[in-house]
XYZ file of C-alpha atoms in Angstrom:
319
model
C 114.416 71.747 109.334
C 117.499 72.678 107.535
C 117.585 69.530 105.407
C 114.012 70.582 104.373
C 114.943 74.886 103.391
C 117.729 72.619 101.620
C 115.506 70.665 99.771
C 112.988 73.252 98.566
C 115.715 75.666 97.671
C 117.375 73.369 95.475
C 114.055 72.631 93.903
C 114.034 76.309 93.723
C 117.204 76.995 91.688
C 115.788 74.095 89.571
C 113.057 76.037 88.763
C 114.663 79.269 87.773
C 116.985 77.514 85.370
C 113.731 75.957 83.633
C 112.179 79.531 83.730
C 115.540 80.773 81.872
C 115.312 78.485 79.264
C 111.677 78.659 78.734
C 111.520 82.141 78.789
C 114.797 82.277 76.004
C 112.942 79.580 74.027
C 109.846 81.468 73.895
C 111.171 85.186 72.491
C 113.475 83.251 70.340
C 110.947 80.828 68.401
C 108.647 83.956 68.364
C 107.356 85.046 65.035
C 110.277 87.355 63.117
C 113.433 87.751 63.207
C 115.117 89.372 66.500
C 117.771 91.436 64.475
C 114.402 93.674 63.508
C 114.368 94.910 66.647
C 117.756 96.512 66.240
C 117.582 97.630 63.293
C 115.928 101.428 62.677
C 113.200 100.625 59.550
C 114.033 104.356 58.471
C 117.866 103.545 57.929
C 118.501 101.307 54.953
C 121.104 98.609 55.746
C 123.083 96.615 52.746
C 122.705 92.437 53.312
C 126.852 92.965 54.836
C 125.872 95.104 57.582
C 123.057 92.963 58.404
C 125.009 89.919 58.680
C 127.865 92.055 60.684
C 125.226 92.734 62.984
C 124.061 89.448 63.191
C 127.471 88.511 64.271
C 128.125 90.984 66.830
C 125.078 90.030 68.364
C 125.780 86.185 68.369
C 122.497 85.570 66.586
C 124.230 83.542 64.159
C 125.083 80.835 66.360
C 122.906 77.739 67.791
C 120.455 78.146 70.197
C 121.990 76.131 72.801
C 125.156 78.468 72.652
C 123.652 81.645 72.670
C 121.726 80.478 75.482
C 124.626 79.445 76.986
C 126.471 82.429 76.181
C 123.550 84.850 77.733
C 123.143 82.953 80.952
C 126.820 83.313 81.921
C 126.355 86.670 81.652
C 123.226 86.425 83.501
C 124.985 85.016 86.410
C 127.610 87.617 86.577
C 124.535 90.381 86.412
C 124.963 91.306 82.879
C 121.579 91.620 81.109
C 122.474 93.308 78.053
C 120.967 96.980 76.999
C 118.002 97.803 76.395
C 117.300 98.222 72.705
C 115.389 101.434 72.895
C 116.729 103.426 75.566
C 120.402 103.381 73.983
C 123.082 102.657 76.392
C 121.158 101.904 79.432
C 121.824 98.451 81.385
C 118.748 96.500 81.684
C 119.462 94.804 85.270
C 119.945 98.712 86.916
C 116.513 99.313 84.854
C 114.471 96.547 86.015
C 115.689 96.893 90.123
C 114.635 100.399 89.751
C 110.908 99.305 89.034
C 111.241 96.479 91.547
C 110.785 99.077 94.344
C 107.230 100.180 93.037
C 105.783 96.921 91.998
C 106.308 95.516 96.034
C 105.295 98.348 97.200
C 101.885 98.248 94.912
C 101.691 93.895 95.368
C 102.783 94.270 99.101
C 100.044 96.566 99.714
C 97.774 94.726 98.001
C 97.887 91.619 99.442
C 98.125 92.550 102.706
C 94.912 94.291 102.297
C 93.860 90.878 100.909
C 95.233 88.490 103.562
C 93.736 91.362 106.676
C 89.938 91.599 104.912
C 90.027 87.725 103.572
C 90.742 86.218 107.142
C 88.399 88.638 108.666
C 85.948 87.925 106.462
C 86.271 84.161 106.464
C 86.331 83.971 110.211
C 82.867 85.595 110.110
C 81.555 84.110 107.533
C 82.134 81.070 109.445
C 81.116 81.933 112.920
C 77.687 83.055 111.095
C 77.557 80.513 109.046
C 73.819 80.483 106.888
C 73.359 84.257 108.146
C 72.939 86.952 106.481
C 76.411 88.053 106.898
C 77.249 84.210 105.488
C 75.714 85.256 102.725
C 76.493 88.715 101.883
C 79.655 88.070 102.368
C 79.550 84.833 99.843
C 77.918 86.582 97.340
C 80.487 89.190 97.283
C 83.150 87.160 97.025
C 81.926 84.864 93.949
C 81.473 88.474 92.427
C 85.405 89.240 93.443
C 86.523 86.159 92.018
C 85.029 86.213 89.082
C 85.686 89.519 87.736
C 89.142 89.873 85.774
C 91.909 92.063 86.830
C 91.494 94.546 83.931
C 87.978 94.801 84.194
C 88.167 95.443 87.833
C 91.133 98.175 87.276
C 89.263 99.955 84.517
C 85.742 100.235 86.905
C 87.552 101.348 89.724
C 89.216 104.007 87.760
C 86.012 105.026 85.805
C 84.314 105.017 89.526
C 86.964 106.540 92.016
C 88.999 108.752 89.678
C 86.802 109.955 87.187
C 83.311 110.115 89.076
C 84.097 110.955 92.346
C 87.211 111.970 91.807
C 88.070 109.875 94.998
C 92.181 109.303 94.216
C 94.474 110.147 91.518
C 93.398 108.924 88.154
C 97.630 107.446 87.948
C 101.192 107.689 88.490
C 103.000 107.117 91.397
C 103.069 110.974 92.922
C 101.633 114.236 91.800
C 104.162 115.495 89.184
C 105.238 118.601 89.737
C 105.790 118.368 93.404
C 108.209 117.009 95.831
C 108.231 113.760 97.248
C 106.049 112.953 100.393
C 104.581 109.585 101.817
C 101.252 110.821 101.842
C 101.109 111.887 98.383
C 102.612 108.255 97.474
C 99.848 106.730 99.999
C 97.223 108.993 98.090
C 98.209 107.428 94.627
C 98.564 103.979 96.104
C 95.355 102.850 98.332
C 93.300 102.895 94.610
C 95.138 100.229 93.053
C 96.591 98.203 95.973
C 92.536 98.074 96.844
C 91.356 97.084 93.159
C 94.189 94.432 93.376
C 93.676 93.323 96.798
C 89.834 92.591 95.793
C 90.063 88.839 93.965
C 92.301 87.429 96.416
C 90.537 88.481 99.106
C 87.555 87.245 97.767
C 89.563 83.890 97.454
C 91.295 83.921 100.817
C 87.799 84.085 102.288
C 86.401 81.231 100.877
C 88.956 79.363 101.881
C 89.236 80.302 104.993
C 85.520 79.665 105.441
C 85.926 76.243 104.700
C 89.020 75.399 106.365
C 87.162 77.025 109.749
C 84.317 75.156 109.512
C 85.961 71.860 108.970
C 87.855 72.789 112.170
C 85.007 73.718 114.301
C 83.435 70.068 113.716
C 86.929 68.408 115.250
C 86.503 66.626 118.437
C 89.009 69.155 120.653
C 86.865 72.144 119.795
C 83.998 70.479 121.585
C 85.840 69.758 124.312
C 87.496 73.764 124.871
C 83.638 74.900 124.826
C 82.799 71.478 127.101
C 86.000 73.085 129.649
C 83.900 76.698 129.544
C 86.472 78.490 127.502
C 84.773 81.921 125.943
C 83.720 81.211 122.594
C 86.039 84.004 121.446
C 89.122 81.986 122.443
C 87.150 78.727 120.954
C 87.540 80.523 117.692
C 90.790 82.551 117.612
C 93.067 80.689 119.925
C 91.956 76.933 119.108
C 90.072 77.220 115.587
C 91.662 79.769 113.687
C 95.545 78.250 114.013
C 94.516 75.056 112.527
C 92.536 76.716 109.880
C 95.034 79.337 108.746
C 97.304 75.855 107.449
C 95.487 76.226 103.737
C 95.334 79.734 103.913
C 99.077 79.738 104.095
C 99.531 77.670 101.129
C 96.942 79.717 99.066
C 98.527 83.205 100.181
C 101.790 81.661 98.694
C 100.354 80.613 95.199
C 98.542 83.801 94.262
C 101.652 85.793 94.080
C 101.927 84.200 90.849
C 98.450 85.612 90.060
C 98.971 88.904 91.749
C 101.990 89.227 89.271
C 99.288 89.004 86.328
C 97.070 91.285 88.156
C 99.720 93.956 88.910
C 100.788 94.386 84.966
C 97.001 95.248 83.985
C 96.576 97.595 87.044
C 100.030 99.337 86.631
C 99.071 99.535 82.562
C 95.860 101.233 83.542
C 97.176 103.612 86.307
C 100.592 104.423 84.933
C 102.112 102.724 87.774
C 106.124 102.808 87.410
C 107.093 99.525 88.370
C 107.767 96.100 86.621
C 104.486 95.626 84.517
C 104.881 98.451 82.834
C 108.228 98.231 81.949
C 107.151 94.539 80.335
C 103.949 95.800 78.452
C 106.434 98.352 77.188
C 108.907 96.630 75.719
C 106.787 93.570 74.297
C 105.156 96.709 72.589
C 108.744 97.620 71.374
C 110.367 94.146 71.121
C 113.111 95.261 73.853
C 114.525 91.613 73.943
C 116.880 92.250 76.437
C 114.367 94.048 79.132
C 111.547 91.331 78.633
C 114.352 88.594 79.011
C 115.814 90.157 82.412
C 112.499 91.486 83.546
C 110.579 88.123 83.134
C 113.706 86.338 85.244
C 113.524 88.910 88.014
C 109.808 88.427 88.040
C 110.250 84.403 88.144
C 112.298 84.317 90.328
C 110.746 86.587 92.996
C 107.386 84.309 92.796
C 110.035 81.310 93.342
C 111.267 82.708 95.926
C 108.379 83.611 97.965
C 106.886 80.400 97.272
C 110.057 79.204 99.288
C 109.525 81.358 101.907
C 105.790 80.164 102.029
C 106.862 76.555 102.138
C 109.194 77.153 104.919
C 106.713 79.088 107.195
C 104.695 76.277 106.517
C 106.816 73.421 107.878
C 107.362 76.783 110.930
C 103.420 76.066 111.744
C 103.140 72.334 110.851
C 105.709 70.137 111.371
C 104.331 67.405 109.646
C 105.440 69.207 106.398
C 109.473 68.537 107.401
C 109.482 64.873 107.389
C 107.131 64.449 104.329
């Protein structure tokens, strides 16, 4: 077991260092010239200061070495400063919206994972019923409709309608801190994200419990006169949760993408909206640190997911 974590965490630090270069790469072979973004258009600066600039910045060398150059100070936890908030660090900036982003995806998906296996297990135990296939038509619906359309209903619905929850933000400004008020702002969202990978956890946990009811020991449990309630959550639904596990793990990635429309469209102070904010600004620095904080938080839960895993099969250790 601990040659495997080994393994799949050095493939993991493999994998940030490809995101850091890819994500340098990309803002640097971007369209314009980074310098604009310090540079105020309202303050005229002579071709000297320009190139004095250029040279306190580094942006005169080669790409390798100011790559180089800004993942040492990476390492040692030095992202730069932000561009438009003047003197502020950038790493202290993006932990401070890491807080509300987990709390928003954590919510989320749990709500996903809860109503998906639920779902699934039903929609299997019924299978060709009517809740079969209520159940599958809502969740082709789910899947198929995009994050931002989904965000922008449910706002339109639940806020302005029925004024059901808070139309955004985090809290009611104004007012002090309480968990309910948090909770009041939060179960909008965290449902409206929640709502595509449920609708994805169920179908594959439909599938995966079906294939396992057909297996040969299954017979046998309801041959032995075990309740058919034990059949399906003590012998079935183990088995069946293996590709669950796997698929739970690979839509954080996608939950990431979800999470920057939905805290765009409720004004939700965590990490998308400090990235949809500074591409709009060209804040360099922030989209740099907050795209590698992001990265590497979907790496590492995608270790995690590989290790719990190999926890419930151990045919994944030796493979």
């Amino acid at each position: 077991m601990l040659s495997f974590i080994a393994r799949r965490s050095a493939a993991g630090l493999l994998m940030v260092l490809a995101l850091s270069v890819l994500i340098f790469l990309l803002l640097r072979l971007a369209p314009g010239d980074p310098i604009d973004a310090y540079i105020n258009p309202s303050v005229p600066l002579s071709p000297q200061d320009l190139e004095a600039l250029r040279l306190r910045l580094g942006l005169d060398q080669p790409l390798p070495i100011q790559y180089l150059g800004w993942l040492r100070a990476a390492l040692s936890g030095d992202f730069g400063y932000s561009i438009q908030r003047s003197g502020v660090a950038v790493l202290p900036l993006v932990l401070g919206r890491v807080g509300p982003t987990v709390l928003l995806m954590g919510t989320g998906l749990a709500i996903a994972i809860v109503v998906g296996i639920a779902c699934g297990i039903v929609s299997a135990v019924r299978r060709n019923a009517w809740p079969d296939i209520s159940l599958s038509v809502l969740s082709f619906v789910g899947i198929s409709s995009p994050a931002f359309l989904t965000a922008l209903l449910g706002l339109y619905f639940f806020s302005v309608l029925l004024r059901w929850a808070p139309s955004g933000g985090m809290q009611t400004p104004g007012t002090p801190f309480s968990v309910f008020d948090v909770l009041t702002h939060l179960i909008l969202p965290a449902c409206l994200l929640s709502i595509g990978h449920a609708a994805m956890i169920m179908r594959y946990m439909r599938s995966s419990l079906l294939e396992v009811l057909g297996q040969d020991y299954v017979r046998t449990a309801r041959a032995k006169g075990v309740r058919e309630f034990w059949v399906i959550m003590k012998h079935a639904t183990r088995n069946a949760l293996l590709p669950v596990i796997t698929l739970i793990g690979s839509t954080i990635g996608i939950a990431v993408g979800g999470a920057i429309f939905l805290e765009s469209v409720f004004n939700w102070p965590g990490m998308g909206l400090l990235l949809v904010n500074a591409v709009g600004t060209r804040d360099y620095p922030v989209i740099m640190g907050a795209t590698l904080v992001v990265g590497a938080c979907v790496i590492l839960v995608n270790l995690f997911t590989d290790i719990a895993y190999a926890f419930v099969d151990p045919r994944v250790r030796v493979s």
